[in-house]
mmCIF file of C-alpha atoms in Angstrom:
data_model
loop_
_atom_site.group_PDB
_atom_site.id
_atom_site.type_symbol
_atom_site.label_atom_id
_atom_site.label_comp_id
_atom_site.label_asym_id
_atom_site.label_seq_id
_atom_site.Cartn_x
_atom_site.Cartn_y
_atom_site.Cartn_z
ATOM 1 C CA VAL R 100 -163.043 29.800 43.578
ATOM 2 C CA VAL R 101 -166.518 31.110 42.646
ATOM 3 C CA LYS R 102 -169.350 28.566 42.974
ATOM 4 C CA LEU R 103 -172.828 28.820 41.477
ATOM 5 C CA TRP R 104 -175.557 26.822 43.187
ATOM 6 C CA ARG R 105 -178.984 25.762 42.008
ATOM 7 C CA ILE R 106 -181.997 25.017 44.215
ATOM 8 C CA PHE R 107 -184.360 22.428 42.727
ATOM 9 C CA ASN R 108 -186.960 20.112 44.313
ATOM 10 C CA LEU R 109 -185.959 20.812 47.928
ATOM 11 C CA SER R 110 -182.256 20.106 47.147
ATOM 12 C CA VAL R 111 -179.224 22.300 46.559
ATOM 13 C CA LYS R 112 -176.757 21.264 43.844
ATOM 14 C CA LEU R 113 -173.512 22.770 42.637
ATOM 15 C CA ALA R 114 -174.215 24.104 39.180
ATOM 16 C CA HIS R 115 -170.771 25.462 38.250
ATOM 17 C CA ARG R 116 -167.375 25.948 39.741
ATOM 18 C CA ILE R 117 -165.102 28.767 38.436
ATOM 19 C CA HIS R 118 -161.444 28.641 39.346
ATOM 20 C CA MET R 119 -159.960 32.121 39.572
ATOM 21 C CA LYS R 120 -156.344 33.077 39.193
ATOM 22 C CA VAL R 121 -156.770 36.036 41.506
ATOM 23 C CA GLU R 122 -158.136 36.422 45.043
ATOM 24 C CA VAL R 123 -161.855 37.423 45.021
ATOM 25 C CA ARG R 124 -163.151 40.009 47.498
ATOM 26 C CA ARG R 125 -166.740 40.242 46.348
ATOM 27 C CA CYS R 126 -168.909 38.725 43.638
ATOM 28 C CA GLN R 127 -172.291 39.866 42.348
ATOM 29 C CA LYS R 128 -174.553 38.601 39.515
ATOM 30 C CA SER R 129 -176.380 41.011 37.225
ATOM 31 C CA ASP R 130 -180.039 39.904 36.942
ATOM 32 C CA LEU R 131 -180.244 41.875 33.695
ATOM 33 C CA THR R 132 -177.342 40.272 31.803
ATOM 34 C CA GLY R 133 -176.452 37.234 33.892
ATOM 35 C CA PHE R 134 -172.843 38.489 34.064
ATOM 36 C CA LEU R 135 -170.708 37.867 37.139
ATOM 37 C CA MET R 136 -169.194 41.129 38.430
ATOM 38 C CA ILE R 137 -166.089 40.237 40.483
ATOM 39 C CA LEU R 138 -164.078 42.611 42.641
ATOM 40 C CA THR R 139 -160.548 41.304 43.106
ATOM 41 C CA LYS R 140 -158.254 41.914 46.028
ATOM 42 C CA THR R 141 -156.137 44.227 43.784
ATOM 43 C CA GLY R 142 -159.084 46.524 43.194
ATOM 44 C CA VAL R 143 -159.914 45.448 39.596
ATOM 45 C CA ILE R 144 -163.399 44.537 38.348
ATOM 46 C CA LEU R 145 -163.609 41.331 36.209
ATOM 47 C CA ILE R 146 -166.735 40.556 34.119
ATOM 48 C CA LEU R 147 -167.393 36.870 33.432
ATOM 49 C CA ASP R 148 -170.344 34.996 31.845
ATOM 50 C CA LYS R 149 -172.220 32.374 33.865
ATOM 51 C CA ASN R 150 -169.817 29.682 32.662
ATOM 52 C CA GLY R 151 -166.795 31.620 33.912
ATOM 53 C CA ASN R 152 -165.576 32.830 30.496
ATOM 54 C CA TYR R 153 -163.847 36.213 30.561
ATOM 55 C CA ILE R 154 -165.814 39.051 28.912
ATOM 56 C CA SER R 155 -164.082 42.243 29.984
ATOM 57 C CA SER R 156 -162.587 44.188 32.938
ATOM 58 C CA ILE R 157 -162.848 47.605 34.440
ATOM 59 C CA ARG R 158 -159.668 49.252 35.644
ATOM 60 C CA LYS R 159 -158.289 52.757 35.725
ATOM 61 C CA ASP R 160 -154.793 54.055 36.383
ATOM 62 C CA GLY R 161 -154.562 55.359 39.923
ATOM 63 C CA THR R 162 -157.969 53.968 40.879
ATOM 64 C CA VAL R 163 -158.473 51.115 43.280
ATOM 65 C CA PHE R 164 -162.036 49.769 43.516
ATOM 66 C CA THR R 165 -163.123 48.826 47.049
ATOM 67 C CA SER R 166 -166.826 47.975 46.648
ATOM 68 C CA ILE R 167 -169.251 46.798 44.011
ATOM 69 C CA SER R 168 -173.030 46.943 43.754
ATOM 70 C CA VAL R 169 -175.319 46.005 40.871
ATOM 71 C CA VAL R 170 -178.821 47.569 40.681
ATOM 72 C CA GLN R 171 -180.920 46.891 37.558
ATOM 73 C CA ASP R 172 -178.861 48.371 34.642
ATOM 74 C CA LEU R 173 -176.391 50.282 36.857
ATOM 75 C CA LEU R 174 -173.060 49.178 38.293
ATOM 76 C CA PHE R 175 -171.836 51.236 41.321
ATOM 77 C CA LEU R 176 -168.182 51.012 42.104
ATOM 78 C CA GLY R 177 -166.691 52.558 45.245
ATOM 79 C CA THR R 178 -163.083 53.596 45.306
ATOM 80 C CA SER R 179 -160.210 53.955 47.821
ATOM 81 C CA ASN R 180 -160.611 57.773 47.835
ATOM 82 C CA GLY R 181 -164.329 57.825 48.621
ATOM 83 C CA THR R 182 -165.481 58.464 45.040
ATOM 84 C CA ILE R 183 -168.403 56.564 43.490
ATOM 85 C CA GLN R 184 -168.119 55.611 39.835
ATOM 86 C CA ILE R 185 -171.229 54.609 37.881
ATOM 87 C CA TYR R 186 -171.240 52.307 34.844
ATOM 88 C CA ASN R 187 -173.870 50.770 32.582
ATOM 89 C CA ALA R 188 -174.172 47.144 33.698
ATOM 90 C CA SER R 189 -174.857 45.911 30.087
ATOM 91 C CA SER R 190 -172.440 47.896 27.988
ATOM 92 C CA LEU R 191 -169.914 48.506 30.846
ATOM 93 C CA LEU R 192 -169.612 52.125 29.661
ATOM 94 C CA PHE R 193 -168.812 54.840 32.180
ATOM 95 C CA LYS R 194 -171.799 57.028 32.983
ATOM 96 C CA SER R 195 -170.968 59.443 35.817
ATOM 97 C CA GLU R 196 -169.032 59.964 39.018
ATOM 98 C CA ILE R 197 -169.895 61.231 42.473
ATOM 99 C CA PRO R 198 -166.711 62.793 44.053
ATOM 100 C CA TYR R 199 -166.383 62.605 47.778
ATOM 101 C CA GLN R 200 -166.635 66.416 48.164
ATOM 102 C CA HIS R 201 -170.045 66.204 46.434
ATOM 103 C CA GLN R 202 -171.214 63.754 49.095
ATOM 104 C CA ILE R 203 -170.780 66.248 51.911
ATOM 105 C CA LYS R 204 -172.444 69.561 52.571
ATOM 106 C CA SER R 205 -169.753 71.267 54.666
ATOM 107 C CA LYS R 206 -166.504 70.749 56.532
ATOM 108 C CA MET R 207 -168.549 69.637 59.491
ATOM 109 C CA LEU R 208 -169.652 66.515 57.561
ATOM 110 C CA LEU R 209 -166.135 65.314 56.793
ATOM 111 C CA GLY R 210 -165.541 61.789 57.948
ATOM 112 C CA PRO R 211 -162.737 61.281 60.489
ATOM 113 C CA ASP R 212 -160.439 59.799 57.887
ATOM 114 C CA ALA R 213 -161.004 62.454 55.173
ATOM 115 C CA ILE R 214 -158.080 64.641 54.135
ATOM 116 C CA ARG R 215 -157.781 67.643 51.882
ATOM 117 C CA LEU R 216 -155.287 67.595 48.989
ATOM 118 C CA GLY R 217 -155.094 71.023 47.489
ATOM 119 C CA GLY R 218 -158.708 71.919 46.525
ATOM 120 C CA VAL R 219 -159.794 68.237 46.412
ATOM 121 C CA ILE R 220 -161.124 66.318 49.417
ATOM 122 C CA LYS R 221 -159.896 62.774 49.556
ATOM 123 C CA GLY R 222 -162.313 60.656 51.517
ATOM 124 C CA PRO R 223 -161.931 57.301 53.262
ATOM 125 C CA PRO R 224 -162.355 54.118 51.125
ATOM 126 C CA THR R 225 -165.939 53.321 50.152
ATOM 127 C CA HIS R 226 -167.081 50.108 51.872
ATOM 128 C CA ASP R 227 -170.556 49.737 50.302
ATOM 129 C CA VAL R 228 -173.008 51.512 48.022
ATOM 130 C CA ARG R 229 -176.661 50.560 47.773
ATOM 131 C CA LEU R 230 -179.496 52.084 45.788
ATOM 132 C CA SER R 231 -183.171 51.850 46.836
ATOM 133 C CA SER R 232 -185.471 49.758 44.731
ATOM 134 C CA ASP R 233 -187.227 52.867 43.337
ATOM 135 C CA GLY R 234 -183.888 54.427 42.448
ATOM 136 C CA THR R 235 -184.391 57.660 44.465
ATOM 137 C CA VAL R 236 -182.019 57.126 47.440
ATOM 138 C CA MET R 237 -178.446 55.911 47.620
ATOM 139 C CA VAL R 238 -176.736 54.949 50.847
ATOM 140 C CA ILE R 239 -172.994 55.138 50.919
ATOM 141 C CA VAL R 240 -170.928 53.559 53.736
ATOM 142 C CA HIS R 241 -167.294 54.452 54.179
ATOM 143 C CA SER R 242 -164.638 52.474 55.994
ATOM 144 C CA ASP R 243 -164.370 55.027 58.836
ATOM 145 C CA SER R 244 -167.945 54.052 59.972
ATOM 146 C CA SER R 245 -169.519 57.211 58.441
ATOM 147 C CA MET R 246 -172.715 56.740 56.453
ATOM 148 C CA LEU R 247 -174.405 59.097 54.017
ATOM 149 C CA VAL R 248 -177.950 59.038 52.562
ATOM 150 C CA TYR R 249 -177.822 60.630 49.118
ATOM 151 C CA GLY R 250 -180.716 61.718 46.914
ATOM 152 C CA SER R 251 -179.830 60.210 43.550
ATOM 153 C CA LYS R 252 -182.458 62.239 41.633
ATOM 154 C CA LYS R 253 -181.733 65.651 43.196
ATOM 155 C CA LYS R 254 -178.046 64.822 43.726
ATOM 156 C CA SER R 255 -178.024 66.138 47.240
ATOM 157 C CA VAL R 256 -177.349 64.895 50.764
ATOM 158 C CA ILE R 257 -180.439 63.800 52.633
ATOM 159 C CA ASN R 258 -178.903 62.705 55.851
ATOM 160 C CA TYR R 259 -175.350 62.225 57.225
ATOM 161 C CA ASN R 260 -174.134 60.699 60.431
ATOM 162 C CA ILE R 261 -171.363 58.583 61.867
ATOM 163 C CA GLY R 262 -173.930 55.830 62.086
ATOM 164 C CA HIS R 263 -172.524 53.160 64.400
ATOM 165 C CA GLY R 264 -169.796 53.580 66.945
ATOM 166 C CA MET R 265 -167.501 51.236 64.972
ATOM 167 C CA LYS R 266 -167.025 49.997 61.431
ATOM 168 C CA ILE R 267 -170.225 49.158 59.471
ATOM 169 C CA ASN R 268 -169.885 45.718 57.955
ATOM 170 C CA LYS R 269 -173.135 45.283 55.983
ATOM 171 C CA LEU R 270 -175.860 47.436 54.482
ATOM 172 C CA LYS R 271 -179.155 46.060 53.074
ATOM 173 C CA TRP R 272 -182.316 47.658 51.733
ATOM 174 C CA SER R 273 -185.635 46.077 52.614
ATOM 175 C CA PRO R 274 -187.022 44.061 49.648
ATOM 176 C CA TYR R 275 -190.576 45.143 50.373
ATOM 177 C CA ASP R 276 -190.127 48.701 51.678
ATOM 178 C CA HIS R 277 -188.040 51.059 49.574
ATOM 179 C CA LYS R 278 -187.961 53.522 52.434
ATOM 180 C CA MET R 279 -186.214 51.175 54.913
ATOM 181 C CA PHE R 280 -182.662 49.853 55.145
ATOM 182 C CA ALA R 281 -180.528 48.164 57.804
ATOM 183 C CA THR R 282 -176.890 48.179 58.803
ATOM 184 C CA CYS R 283 -174.875 46.017 61.152
ATOM 185 C CA SER R 284 -171.569 46.844 62.779
ATOM 186 C CA ASN R 285 -168.622 45.847 64.932
ATOM 187 C CA ASP R 286 -170.360 47.598 67.774
ATOM 188 C CA GLN R 287 -172.734 44.585 68.131
ATOM 189 C CA SER R 288 -175.865 46.408 67.038
ATOM 190 C CA ILE R 289 -178.268 46.516 64.099
ATOM 191 C CA SER R 290 -179.620 49.868 62.996
ATOM 192 C CA LEU R 291 -182.959 50.058 61.156
ATOM 193 C CA TRP R 292 -183.498 53.251 59.220
ATOM 194 C CA SER R 293 -186.920 54.317 57.862
ATOM 195 C CA GLN R 294 -187.999 57.407 55.941
ATOM 196 C CA ASN R 295 -190.973 59.443 57.011
ATOM 197 C CA GLY R 296 -191.338 62.438 54.706
ATOM 198 C CA ASP R 297 -188.040 64.301 54.725
ATOM 199 C CA ARG R 298 -186.893 62.725 57.987
ATOM 200 C CA TRP R 299 -185.073 59.471 58.655
ATOM 201 C CA SER R 300 -185.798 57.751 61.943
ATOM 202 C CA LEU R 301 -183.508 55.233 63.677
ATOM 203 C CA LYS R 302 -184.351 52.091 65.594
ATOM 204 C CA GLN R 303 -181.566 49.937 67.088
ATOM 205 C CA ILE R 304 -181.485 46.269 67.976
ATOM 206 C CA ASP R 305 -178.843 45.431 70.624
ATOM 207 C CA VAL R 306 -177.877 41.897 69.652
ATOM 208 C CA THR R 307 -176.064 41.395 73.015
ATOM 209 C CA ARG R 308 -179.452 41.131 74.741
ATOM 210 C CA SER R 309 -180.051 37.813 72.960
ATOM 211 C CA ILE R 310 -176.818 36.137 73.944
ATOM 212 C CA ASP R 311 -175.479 34.810 77.255
ATOM 213 C CA SER R 312 -173.371 36.913 79.624
ATOM 214 C CA SER R 313 -170.143 35.249 78.567
ATOM 215 C CA LEU R 314 -170.468 36.504 75.014
ATOM 216 C CA ALA R 315 -171.897 39.874 76.133
ATOM 217 C CA ASN R 316 -168.624 40.418 77.989
ATOM 218 C CA TYR R 317 -166.819 40.497 74.685
ATOM 219 C CA ARG R 318 -168.275 43.985 74.209
ATOM 220 C CA THR R 319 -165.942 45.445 76.781
ATOM 221 C CA GLN R 320 -162.879 43.230 76.250
ATOM 222 C CA SER R 321 -159.678 44.714 74.840
ATOM 223 C CA LEU R 322 -156.309 43.334 73.753
ATOM 224 C CA ASP R 323 -154.837 40.792 76.129
ATOM 225 C CA HIS R 324 -151.277 42.245 76.250
ATOM 226 C CA GLN R 325 -150.065 39.784 78.863
ATOM 227 C CA LYS R 326 -150.785 36.765 76.666
ATOM 228 C CA GLY R 327 -150.049 38.629 73.468
ATOM 229 C CA SER R 328 -153.288 37.543 71.849
ATOM 230 C CA ARG R 329 -156.285 39.419 70.635
ATOM 231 C CA SER R 330 -159.652 38.999 72.380
ATOM 232 C CA GLN R 331 -162.185 37.106 70.420
ATOM 233 C CA LYS R 332 -164.589 40.001 70.168
ATOM 234 C CA PHE R 333 -168.195 39.349 69.156
ATOM 235 C CA VAL R 334 -169.057 41.367 66.048
ATOM 236 C CA LEU R 335 -171.821 41.340 63.446
ATOM 237 C CA THR R 336 -170.590 40.545 59.960
ATOM 238 C CA CYS R 337 -173.656 40.389 57.731
ATOM 239 C CA LEU R 338 -177.447 40.627 57.565
ATOM 240 C CA GLU R 339 -180.431 39.893 55.343
ATOM 241 C CA PHE R 340 -184.082 40.819 55.250
ATOM 242 C CA HIS R 341 -186.513 37.932 54.947
ATOM 243 C CA PRO R 342 -188.201 38.439 51.535
ATOM 244 C CA GLY R 343 -191.744 37.638 52.741
ATOM 245 C CA LYS R 344 -191.927 38.187 56.500
ATOM 246 C CA PRO R 345 -190.991 41.092 58.856
ATOM 247 C CA PHE R 346 -187.843 39.331 59.971
ATOM 248 C CA LEU R 347 -184.148 40.304 59.881
ATOM 249 C CA VAL R 348 -181.345 37.745 60.020
ATOM 250 C CA CYS R 349 -177.772 38.516 61.035
ATOM 251 C CA GLY R 350 -174.521 36.501 61.238
ATOM 252 C CA CYS R 351 -171.487 37.028 63.396
ATOM 253 C CA ASN R 352 -167.825 36.072 63.650
ATOM 254 C CA LYS R 353 -168.780 33.291 66.106
ATOM 255 C CA GLY R 354 -170.705 31.396 63.396
ATOM 256 C CA THR R 355 -174.141 32.033 64.897
ATOM 257 C CA ILE R 356 -177.253 32.998 62.823
ATOM 258 C CA ARG R 357 -179.938 34.983 64.609
ATOM 259 C CA MET R 358 -183.402 36.008 63.422
ATOM 260 C CA PHE R 359 -185.074 39.086 64.848
ATOM 261 C CA SER R 360 -188.536 40.662 64.589
ATOM 262 C CA LEU R 361 -188.484 43.964 62.713
ATOM 263 C CA HIS R 362 -191.427 45.190 64.757
ATOM 264 C CA SER R 363 -190.325 44.408 68.283
ATOM 265 C CA GLY R 364 -186.619 43.744 67.838
ATOM 266 C CA GLU R 365 -186.971 40.520 69.849
ATOM 267 C CA LEU R 366 -184.961 37.379 69.084
ATOM 268 C CA ILE R 367 -187.066 34.785 67.282
ATOM 269 C CA SER R 368 -184.528 32.010 66.738
ATOM 270 C CA GLN R 369 -180.866 31.282 66.464
ATOM 271 C CA SER R 370 -178.619 28.597 64.965
ATOM 272 C CA GLU R 371 -175.026 27.965 65.979
ATOM 273 C CA SER R 372 -172.170 26.562 63.870
ATOM 274 C CA SER R 373 -168.551 25.627 64.436
ATOM 275 C CA ASN R 374 -167.558 26.597 60.871
ATOM 276 C CA GLY R 375 -166.165 29.989 61.861
ATOM 277 C CA LYS R 376 -167.100 33.495 60.878
ATOM 278 C CA VAL R 377 -170.262 34.078 58.804
ATOM 279 C CA VAL R 378 -169.034 35.835 55.690
ATOM 280 C CA GLY R 379 -172.189 35.905 53.580
ATOM 281 C CA MET R 380 -175.910 35.071 53.569
ATOM 282 C CA SER R 381 -178.697 35.122 50.982
ATOM 283 C CA PHE R 382 -182.309 33.994 50.998
ATOM 284 C CA ALA R 383 -183.661 31.874 48.169
ATOM 285 C CA GLY R 384 -186.973 30.179 47.287
ATOM 286 C CA ASN R 385 -189.050 33.093 48.519
ATOM 287 C CA GLY R 386 -187.491 32.867 51.941
ATOM 288 C CA LEU R 387 -187.743 29.080 52.279
ATOM 289 C CA TYR R 388 -183.986 28.659 52.165
ATOM 290 C CA LEU R 389 -181.093 30.673 53.667
ATOM 291 C CA ALA R 390 -177.688 30.117 52.069
ATOM 292 C CA VAL R 391 -174.851 30.805 54.506
ATOM 293 C CA CYS R 392 -171.143 30.942 53.783
ATOM 294 C CA TYR R 393 -168.456 30.565 56.475
ATOM 295 C CA SER R 394 -164.842 31.577 56.686
ATOM 296 C CA ASN R 395 -163.642 27.979 56.517
ATOM 297 C CA GLY R 396 -165.122 27.620 52.991
ATOM 298 C CA VAL R 397 -168.285 25.725 54.043
ATOM 299 C CA CYS R 398 -171.600 26.883 52.516
#
C-alpha cells in the first residue's frame, strides 16, 4: 500500500491510499510532474499519477533496478550490476548510462564485490544515487559499503573510498549546502562529508556515545550460536537534515529518533518508540513536522 498524507492547519490527514498488486521497495514523488515513481521488489519501475492510476513502466530485459532517485527533471536508476541509468522524469525517455567501469579510475578502486566478465567489470548492486542541488556532483553508494563521488559535469571520479566499515543504509544531501552530504551505516556512525575546493573532508558522529552502555554493547555482539538466535544489533537505518536549522536526525532499528548538532556532533534530543525499526523519515512544514514510518506499518 502507498499512502499520501496532507498536512493542514496543524493536523495530518490521509489524502489517498493506493493499493498495489506488487511489493513496493521504494517510492518517490516527482515535484516536476507529480508522478509517483515506484521501485518494486522485482526490480521494475512503475509510474503512477497522484490518484494511483497507471501511466507507464520502465523495464529492460536482463536489468534489475535496485535504487531510484528523482532530481528535478532527471530520474536516476541504479541496477544490480552497478550501472546507473538516467531517464527524463517527464517523458520517461532514456538519456544516458554510467557503466560501473566508468565510475572507477583503476583496479585499485574496485569494490570488494566487483567482478570482471571478459572486458566488462560487473559491480555490486547500486544501493543509492543522489545528485547535489546544483547538479555538479553525484554520490553513488553500492551494496558492498563502497561510496563514490562523481563529477556529473566533467564525468570523472572526484573521490572514492570504502566509506563506512559496514553497509551504508542512507545518503542525504544538505538542503541548504550543496557541498555537504551525510551517510549513516550499520557501523553505528554518521559521516558528514563537505567539499573545500577539490578536497572532501570527513567528520564522523559516533551515535553510541549518546546511548546507554547496554545498547553500546550491541556494537561488539555477534551471533548467539548457543541459543540459535541473532543478536539484536543496534544499527542506523535512515537520516534527514533539518531544512532550516543545523540539525541532523537519524533513526535506528530500535525505533529511536535522535537529533544531533551538525556543528558539534552532540546529541540534542531523542524520542523512543515501540513500533519497531525506523524505515523512513521526512521533514515537512519547513521543519515543523517530522514524518516517521516504522516497520510495523505505523506512520
